[in-house]
Coordinates of C-alpha atoms in Angstrom, one line a residue:
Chain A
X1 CA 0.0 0.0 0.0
X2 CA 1.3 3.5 -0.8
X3 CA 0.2 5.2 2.2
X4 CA 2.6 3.0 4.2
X5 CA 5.9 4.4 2.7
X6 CA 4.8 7.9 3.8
X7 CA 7.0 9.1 6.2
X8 CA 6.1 8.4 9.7
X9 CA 2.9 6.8 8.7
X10 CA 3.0 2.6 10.0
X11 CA 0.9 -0.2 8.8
X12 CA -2.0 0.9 11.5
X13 CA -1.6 5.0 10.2
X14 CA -2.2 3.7 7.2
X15 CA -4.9 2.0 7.6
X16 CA -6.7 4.6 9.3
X17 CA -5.9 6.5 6.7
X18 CA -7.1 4.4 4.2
X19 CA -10.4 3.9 5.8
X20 CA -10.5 7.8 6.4
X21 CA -10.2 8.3 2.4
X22 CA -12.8 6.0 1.5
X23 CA -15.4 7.4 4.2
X24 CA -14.8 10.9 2.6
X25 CA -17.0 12.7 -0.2
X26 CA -15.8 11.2 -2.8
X27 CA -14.6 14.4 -4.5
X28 CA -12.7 15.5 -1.4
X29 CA -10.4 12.3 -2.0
X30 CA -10.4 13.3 -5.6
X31 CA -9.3 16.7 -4.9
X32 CA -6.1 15.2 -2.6
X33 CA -5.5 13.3 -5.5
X34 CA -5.6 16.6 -7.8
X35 CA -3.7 18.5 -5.7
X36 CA -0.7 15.7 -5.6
X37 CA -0.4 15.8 -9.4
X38 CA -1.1 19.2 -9.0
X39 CA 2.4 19.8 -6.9
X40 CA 3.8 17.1 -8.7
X41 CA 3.2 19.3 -12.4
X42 CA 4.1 22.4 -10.9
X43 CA 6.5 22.4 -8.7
X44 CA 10.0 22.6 -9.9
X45 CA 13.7 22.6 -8.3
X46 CA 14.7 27.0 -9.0
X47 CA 17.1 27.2 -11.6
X48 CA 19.3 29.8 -9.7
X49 CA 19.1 28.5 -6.3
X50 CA 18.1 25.1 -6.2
X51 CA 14.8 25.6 -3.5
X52 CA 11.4 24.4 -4.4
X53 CA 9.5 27.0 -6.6
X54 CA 6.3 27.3 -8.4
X55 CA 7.8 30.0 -10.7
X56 CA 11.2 30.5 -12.4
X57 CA 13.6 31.5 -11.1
X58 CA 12.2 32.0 -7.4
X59 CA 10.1 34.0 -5.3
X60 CA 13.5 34.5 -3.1
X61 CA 16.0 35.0 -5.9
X62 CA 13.5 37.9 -7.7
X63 CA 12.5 39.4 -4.9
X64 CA 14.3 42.7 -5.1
X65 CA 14.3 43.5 -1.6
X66 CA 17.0 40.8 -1.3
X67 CA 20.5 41.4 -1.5
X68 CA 22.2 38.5 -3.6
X69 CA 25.9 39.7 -2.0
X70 CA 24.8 37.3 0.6
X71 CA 24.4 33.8 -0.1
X72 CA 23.5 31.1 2.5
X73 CA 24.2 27.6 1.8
X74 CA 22.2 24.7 2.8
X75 CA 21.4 21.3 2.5
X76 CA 17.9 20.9 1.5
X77 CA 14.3 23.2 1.3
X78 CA 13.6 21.9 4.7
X79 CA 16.6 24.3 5.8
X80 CA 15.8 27.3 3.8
X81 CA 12.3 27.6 5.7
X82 CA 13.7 27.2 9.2
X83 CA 16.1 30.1 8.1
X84 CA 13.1 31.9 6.7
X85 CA 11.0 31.3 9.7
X86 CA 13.7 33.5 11.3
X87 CA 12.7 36.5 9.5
X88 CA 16.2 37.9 9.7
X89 CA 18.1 37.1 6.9
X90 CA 17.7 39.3 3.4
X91 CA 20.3 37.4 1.7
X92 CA 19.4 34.5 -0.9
X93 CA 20.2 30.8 -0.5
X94 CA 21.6 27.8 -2.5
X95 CA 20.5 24.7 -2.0
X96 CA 22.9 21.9 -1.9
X97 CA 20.3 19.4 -2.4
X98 CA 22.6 16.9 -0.2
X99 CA 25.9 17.0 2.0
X100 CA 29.0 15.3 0.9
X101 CA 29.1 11.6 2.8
X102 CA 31.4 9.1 1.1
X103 CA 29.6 5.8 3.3
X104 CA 26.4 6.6 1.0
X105 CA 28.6 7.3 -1.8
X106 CA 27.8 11.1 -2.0
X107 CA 30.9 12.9 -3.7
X108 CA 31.2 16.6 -4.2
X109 CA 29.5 16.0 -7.8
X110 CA 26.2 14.6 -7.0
X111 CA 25.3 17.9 -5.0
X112 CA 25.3 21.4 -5.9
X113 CA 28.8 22.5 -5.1
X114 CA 29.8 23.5 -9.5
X115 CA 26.4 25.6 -9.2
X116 CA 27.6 27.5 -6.5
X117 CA 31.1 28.3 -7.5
X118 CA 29.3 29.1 -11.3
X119 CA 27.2 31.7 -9.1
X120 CA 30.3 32.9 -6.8
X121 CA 32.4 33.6 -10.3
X122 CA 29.7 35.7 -11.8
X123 CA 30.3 38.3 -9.6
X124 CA 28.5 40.3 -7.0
X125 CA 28.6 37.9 -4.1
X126 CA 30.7 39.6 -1.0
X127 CA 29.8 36.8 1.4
X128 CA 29.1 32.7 2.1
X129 CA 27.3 32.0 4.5
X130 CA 27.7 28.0 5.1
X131 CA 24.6 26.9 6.9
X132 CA 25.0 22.8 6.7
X133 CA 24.5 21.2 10.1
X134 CA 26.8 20.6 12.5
X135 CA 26.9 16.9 11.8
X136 CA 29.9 14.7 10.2
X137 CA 28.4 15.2 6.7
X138 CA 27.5 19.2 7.1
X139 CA 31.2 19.9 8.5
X140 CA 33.0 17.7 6.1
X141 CA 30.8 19.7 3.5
X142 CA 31.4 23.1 4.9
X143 CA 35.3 22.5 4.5
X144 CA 35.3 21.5 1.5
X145 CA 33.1 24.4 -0.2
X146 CA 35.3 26.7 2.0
X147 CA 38.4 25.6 0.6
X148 CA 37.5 26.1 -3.1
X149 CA 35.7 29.4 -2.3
X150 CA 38.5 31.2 -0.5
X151 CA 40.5 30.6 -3.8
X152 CA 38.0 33.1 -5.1
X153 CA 38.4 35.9 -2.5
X154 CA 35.0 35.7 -1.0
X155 CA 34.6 36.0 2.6
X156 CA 33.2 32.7 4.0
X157 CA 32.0 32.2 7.3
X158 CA 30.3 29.5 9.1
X159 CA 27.2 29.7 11.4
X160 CA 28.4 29.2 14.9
X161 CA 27.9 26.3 17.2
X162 CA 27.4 26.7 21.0
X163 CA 24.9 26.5 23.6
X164 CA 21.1 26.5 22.2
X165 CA 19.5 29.6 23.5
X166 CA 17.5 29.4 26.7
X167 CA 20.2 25.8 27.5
X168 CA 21.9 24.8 30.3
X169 CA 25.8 24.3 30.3
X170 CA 25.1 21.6 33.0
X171 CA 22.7 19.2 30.0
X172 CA 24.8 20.0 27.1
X173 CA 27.6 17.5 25.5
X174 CA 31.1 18.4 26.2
X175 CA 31.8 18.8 21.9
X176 CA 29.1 21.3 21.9
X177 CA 30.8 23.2 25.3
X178 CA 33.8 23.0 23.5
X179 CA 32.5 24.6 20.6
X180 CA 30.8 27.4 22.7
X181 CA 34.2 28.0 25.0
X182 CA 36.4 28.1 21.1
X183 CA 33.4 30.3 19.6
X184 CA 33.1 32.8 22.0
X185 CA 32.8 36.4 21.0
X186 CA 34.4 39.6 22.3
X187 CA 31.8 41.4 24.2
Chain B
X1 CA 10.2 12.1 55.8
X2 CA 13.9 13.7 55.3
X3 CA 14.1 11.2 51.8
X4 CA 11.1 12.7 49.9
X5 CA 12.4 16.2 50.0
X6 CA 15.7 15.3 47.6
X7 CA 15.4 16.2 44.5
X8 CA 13.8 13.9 42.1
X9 CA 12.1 11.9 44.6
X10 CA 8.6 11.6 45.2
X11 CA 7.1 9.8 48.0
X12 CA 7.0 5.8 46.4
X13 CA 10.5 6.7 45.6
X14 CA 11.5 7.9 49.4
X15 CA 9.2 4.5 50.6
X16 CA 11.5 2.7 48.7
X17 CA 14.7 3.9 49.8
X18 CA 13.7 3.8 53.5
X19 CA 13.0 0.1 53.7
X20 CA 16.1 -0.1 51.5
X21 CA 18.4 1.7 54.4
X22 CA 16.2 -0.2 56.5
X23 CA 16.9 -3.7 55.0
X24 CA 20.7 -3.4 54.6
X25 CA 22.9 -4.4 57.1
X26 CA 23.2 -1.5 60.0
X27 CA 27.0 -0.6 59.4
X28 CA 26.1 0.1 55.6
X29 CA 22.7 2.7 56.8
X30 CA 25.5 4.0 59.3
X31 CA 28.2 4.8 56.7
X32 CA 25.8 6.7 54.4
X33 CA 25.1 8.7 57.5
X34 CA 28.8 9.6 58.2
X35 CA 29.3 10.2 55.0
X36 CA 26.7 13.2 54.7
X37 CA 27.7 14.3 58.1
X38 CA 31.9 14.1 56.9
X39 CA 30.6 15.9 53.5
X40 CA 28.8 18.7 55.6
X41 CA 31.7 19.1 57.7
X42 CA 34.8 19.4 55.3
X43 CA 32.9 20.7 52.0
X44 CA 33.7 24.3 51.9
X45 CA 33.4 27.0 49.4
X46 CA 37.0 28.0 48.2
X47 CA 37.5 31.1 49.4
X48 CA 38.9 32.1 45.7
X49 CA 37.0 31.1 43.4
X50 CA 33.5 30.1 45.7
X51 CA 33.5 26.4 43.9
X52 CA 33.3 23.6 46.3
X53 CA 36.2 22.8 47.7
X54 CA 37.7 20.1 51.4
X55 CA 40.8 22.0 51.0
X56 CA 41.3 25.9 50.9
X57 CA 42.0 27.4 48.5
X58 CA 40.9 25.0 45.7
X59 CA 42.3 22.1 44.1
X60 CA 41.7 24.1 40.5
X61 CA 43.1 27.4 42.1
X62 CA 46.2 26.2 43.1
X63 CA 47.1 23.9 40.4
X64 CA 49.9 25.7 38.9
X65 CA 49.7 23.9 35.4
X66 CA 46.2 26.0 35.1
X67 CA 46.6 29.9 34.1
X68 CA 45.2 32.6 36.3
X69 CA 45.1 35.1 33.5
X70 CA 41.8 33.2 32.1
X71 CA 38.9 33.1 34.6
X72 CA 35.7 31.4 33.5
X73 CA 32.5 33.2 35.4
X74 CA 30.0 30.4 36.2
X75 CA 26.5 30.0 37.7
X76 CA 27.4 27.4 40.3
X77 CA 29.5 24.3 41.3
X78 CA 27.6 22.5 38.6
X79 CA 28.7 24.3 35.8
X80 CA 32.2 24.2 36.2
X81 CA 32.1 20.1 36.9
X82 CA 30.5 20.2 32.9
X83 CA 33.4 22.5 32.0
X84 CA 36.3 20.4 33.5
X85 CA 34.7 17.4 31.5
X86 CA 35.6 19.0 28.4
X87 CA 39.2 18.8 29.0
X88 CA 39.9 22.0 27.5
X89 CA 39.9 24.6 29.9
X90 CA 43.0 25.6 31.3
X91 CA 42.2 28.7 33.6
X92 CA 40.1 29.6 36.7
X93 CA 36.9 29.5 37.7
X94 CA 35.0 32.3 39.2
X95 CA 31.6 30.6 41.0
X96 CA 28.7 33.3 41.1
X97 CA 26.7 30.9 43.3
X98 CA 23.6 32.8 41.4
X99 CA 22.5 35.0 38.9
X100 CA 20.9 38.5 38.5
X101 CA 17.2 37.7 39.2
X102 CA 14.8 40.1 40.3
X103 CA 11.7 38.3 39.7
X104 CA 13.1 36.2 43.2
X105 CA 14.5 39.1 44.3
X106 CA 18.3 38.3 43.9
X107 CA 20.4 41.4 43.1
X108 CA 24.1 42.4 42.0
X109 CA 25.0 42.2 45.6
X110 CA 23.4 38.6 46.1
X111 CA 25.8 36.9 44.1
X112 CA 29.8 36.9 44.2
X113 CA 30.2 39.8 41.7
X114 CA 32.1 42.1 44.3
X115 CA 34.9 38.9 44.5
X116 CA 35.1 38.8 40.7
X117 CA 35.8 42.4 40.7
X118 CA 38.6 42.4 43.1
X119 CA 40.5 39.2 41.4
X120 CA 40.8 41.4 38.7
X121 CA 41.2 44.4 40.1
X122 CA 44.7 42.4 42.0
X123 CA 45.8 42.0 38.6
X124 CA 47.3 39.0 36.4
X125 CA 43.6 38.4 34.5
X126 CA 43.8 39.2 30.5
X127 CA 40.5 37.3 29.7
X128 CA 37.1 36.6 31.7
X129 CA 35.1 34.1 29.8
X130 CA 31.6 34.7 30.4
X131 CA 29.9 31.5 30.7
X132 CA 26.6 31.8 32.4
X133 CA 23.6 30.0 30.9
X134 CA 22.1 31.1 27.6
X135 CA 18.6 32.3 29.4
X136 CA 17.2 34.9 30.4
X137 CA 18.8 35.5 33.8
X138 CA 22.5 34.4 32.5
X139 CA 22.6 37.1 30.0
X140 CA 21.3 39.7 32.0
X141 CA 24.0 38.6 34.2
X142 CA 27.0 38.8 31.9
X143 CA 25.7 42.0 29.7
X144 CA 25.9 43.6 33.6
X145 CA 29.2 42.0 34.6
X146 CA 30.4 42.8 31.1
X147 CA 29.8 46.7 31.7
X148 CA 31.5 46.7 35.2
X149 CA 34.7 44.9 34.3
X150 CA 35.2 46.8 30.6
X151 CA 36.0 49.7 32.3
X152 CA 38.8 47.5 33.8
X153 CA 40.4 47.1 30.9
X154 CA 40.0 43.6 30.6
X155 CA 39.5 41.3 27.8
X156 CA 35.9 40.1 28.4
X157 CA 34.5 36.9 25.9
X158 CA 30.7 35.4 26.3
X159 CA 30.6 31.9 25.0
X160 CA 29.2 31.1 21.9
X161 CA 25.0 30.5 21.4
X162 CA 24.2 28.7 18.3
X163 CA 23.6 25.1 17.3
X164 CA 24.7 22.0 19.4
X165 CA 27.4 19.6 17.2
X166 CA 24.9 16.9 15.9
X167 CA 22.0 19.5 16.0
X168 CA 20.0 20.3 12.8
X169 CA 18.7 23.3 11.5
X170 CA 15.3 22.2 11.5
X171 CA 14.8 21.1 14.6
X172 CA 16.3 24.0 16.2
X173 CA 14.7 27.2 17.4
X174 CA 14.2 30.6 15.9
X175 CA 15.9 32.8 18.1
X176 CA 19.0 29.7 18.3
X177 CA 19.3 30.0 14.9
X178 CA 19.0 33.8 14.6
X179 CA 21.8 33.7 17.4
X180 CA 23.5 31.0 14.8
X181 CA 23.8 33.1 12.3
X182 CA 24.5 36.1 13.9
X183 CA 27.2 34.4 15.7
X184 CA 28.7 33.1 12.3
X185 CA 32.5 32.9 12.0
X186 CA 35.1 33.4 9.3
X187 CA 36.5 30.0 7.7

């Protein structure tokens, strides 16, 4: 059954599901069904930036309001709302669409890396912002996009790591103290 | 019953431990009790840097592999057990026993700001590492220590906020990430 290789849904989700579609009006469950193909047609990776987008190039990369000396680089779409949810940054992003991890067999080719540098030697970016995670894969990604970036005399920086706001030193891992002790910031 | 007031006990849990110090042979029940009373009567507070201490001053404080030109300004005893287990740290502590709180009424005075003050003001201190908890209280804390020793002369750091190592950017929060990003580093 389909429903089962949603995400988070088990055999019993599923079912409930199931059962929930066929109880339905019939033409709400033909509407879900519209409004999958519907996404499905539509939505399309942005040429420039590699986010999810309904129109081409993106809503983020025309949006004039928008510096694009900024870029932030992340993983996936899932990233670029969180950062958006901030309401902070006016930059624009690129999407990676991956992080670099050799066990899966994820090399600096299968990701986004020759899109970026293409949009760094075009001109008019002052500043990287590398945004992957602070896991094994984000950091082994973040080094290697710093490395060839530098060679192109943009300023690259790295979002910090430390203590989560509203934390406790006494619950957090000793990596993460460590980070916050190396990080910390003239004040 | 003296057992149900520890913390993280309720009352099956203090049942429990009674019969326990009831059922184990007498000289074990008896030991626990000297134990507490020996702990009560040698733990101190080092009359340096206000961690607990059965020698005065401090193990930390007089170790003379450790720099007394760093001092690392905690909230309590707690915090500077997490630090040490880092391995990292090379300086002194500086024990607050508190922080700025006037919701419960606990001011400047109230914690051991005046001490931190005069270890500087004897001299040898380049850096004071700010490392009170990312919450409310512990900034308010460290913005107001910040002020006071500044016009020392000192160099004064705040450890870094932003996203724990293994952390992801989606699960994190807002104003962590904001904190992130603002908080971002060269490469």
């Amino acid at each position: 059954m389909q429903l089962a290789r949603l995400p988070g849904i088990g055999t019993k989700s599923a079912q409930r599901l199931a059962y929930h579609l066929l109880d339905i009006p019939e033409s709400a469950a033909r509407e879900l069904a519209a409004s999958i193909n519907h996404a499905r047609d539509t939505v399309r990776y942005c040429s420039i930036c590699g986010n999810y987008t309904d129109v081409e190039p993106c809503a983020i990369c025309t949006d004039p309001s928008r510096s694009a000396g900024t870029l932030c680089v992340v993983r996936d779409a899932k990233d670029v709302m969180a950062l958006e949810k901030m309401r902070e940054f006016r930059g624009q992003y690129h999407v990676l669409q991956g992080t670099i991890s050799p066990m899966d067999g994820i090399g600096p080719d299968d990701i986004r890396i020759k899109e970026l540098l293409a949009r760094v030697e075009a001109g008019g970016v002052q500043e990287v912002i590398l945004a992957t995670n602070p896991d094994v894969e984000g950091e082994a990604t973040a080094v290697y996009i710093a490395r060839l970036l530098k060679a192109k005399g943009v300023r690259v920086t790295r979002i910090a790591h430390g203590i989560p706001i509203g934390g406790n030193l006494e619950y957090v891992d000793e990596m993460t103290l460590l980070k916050a002790v190396e990080g910390r910031r003239e004040m």
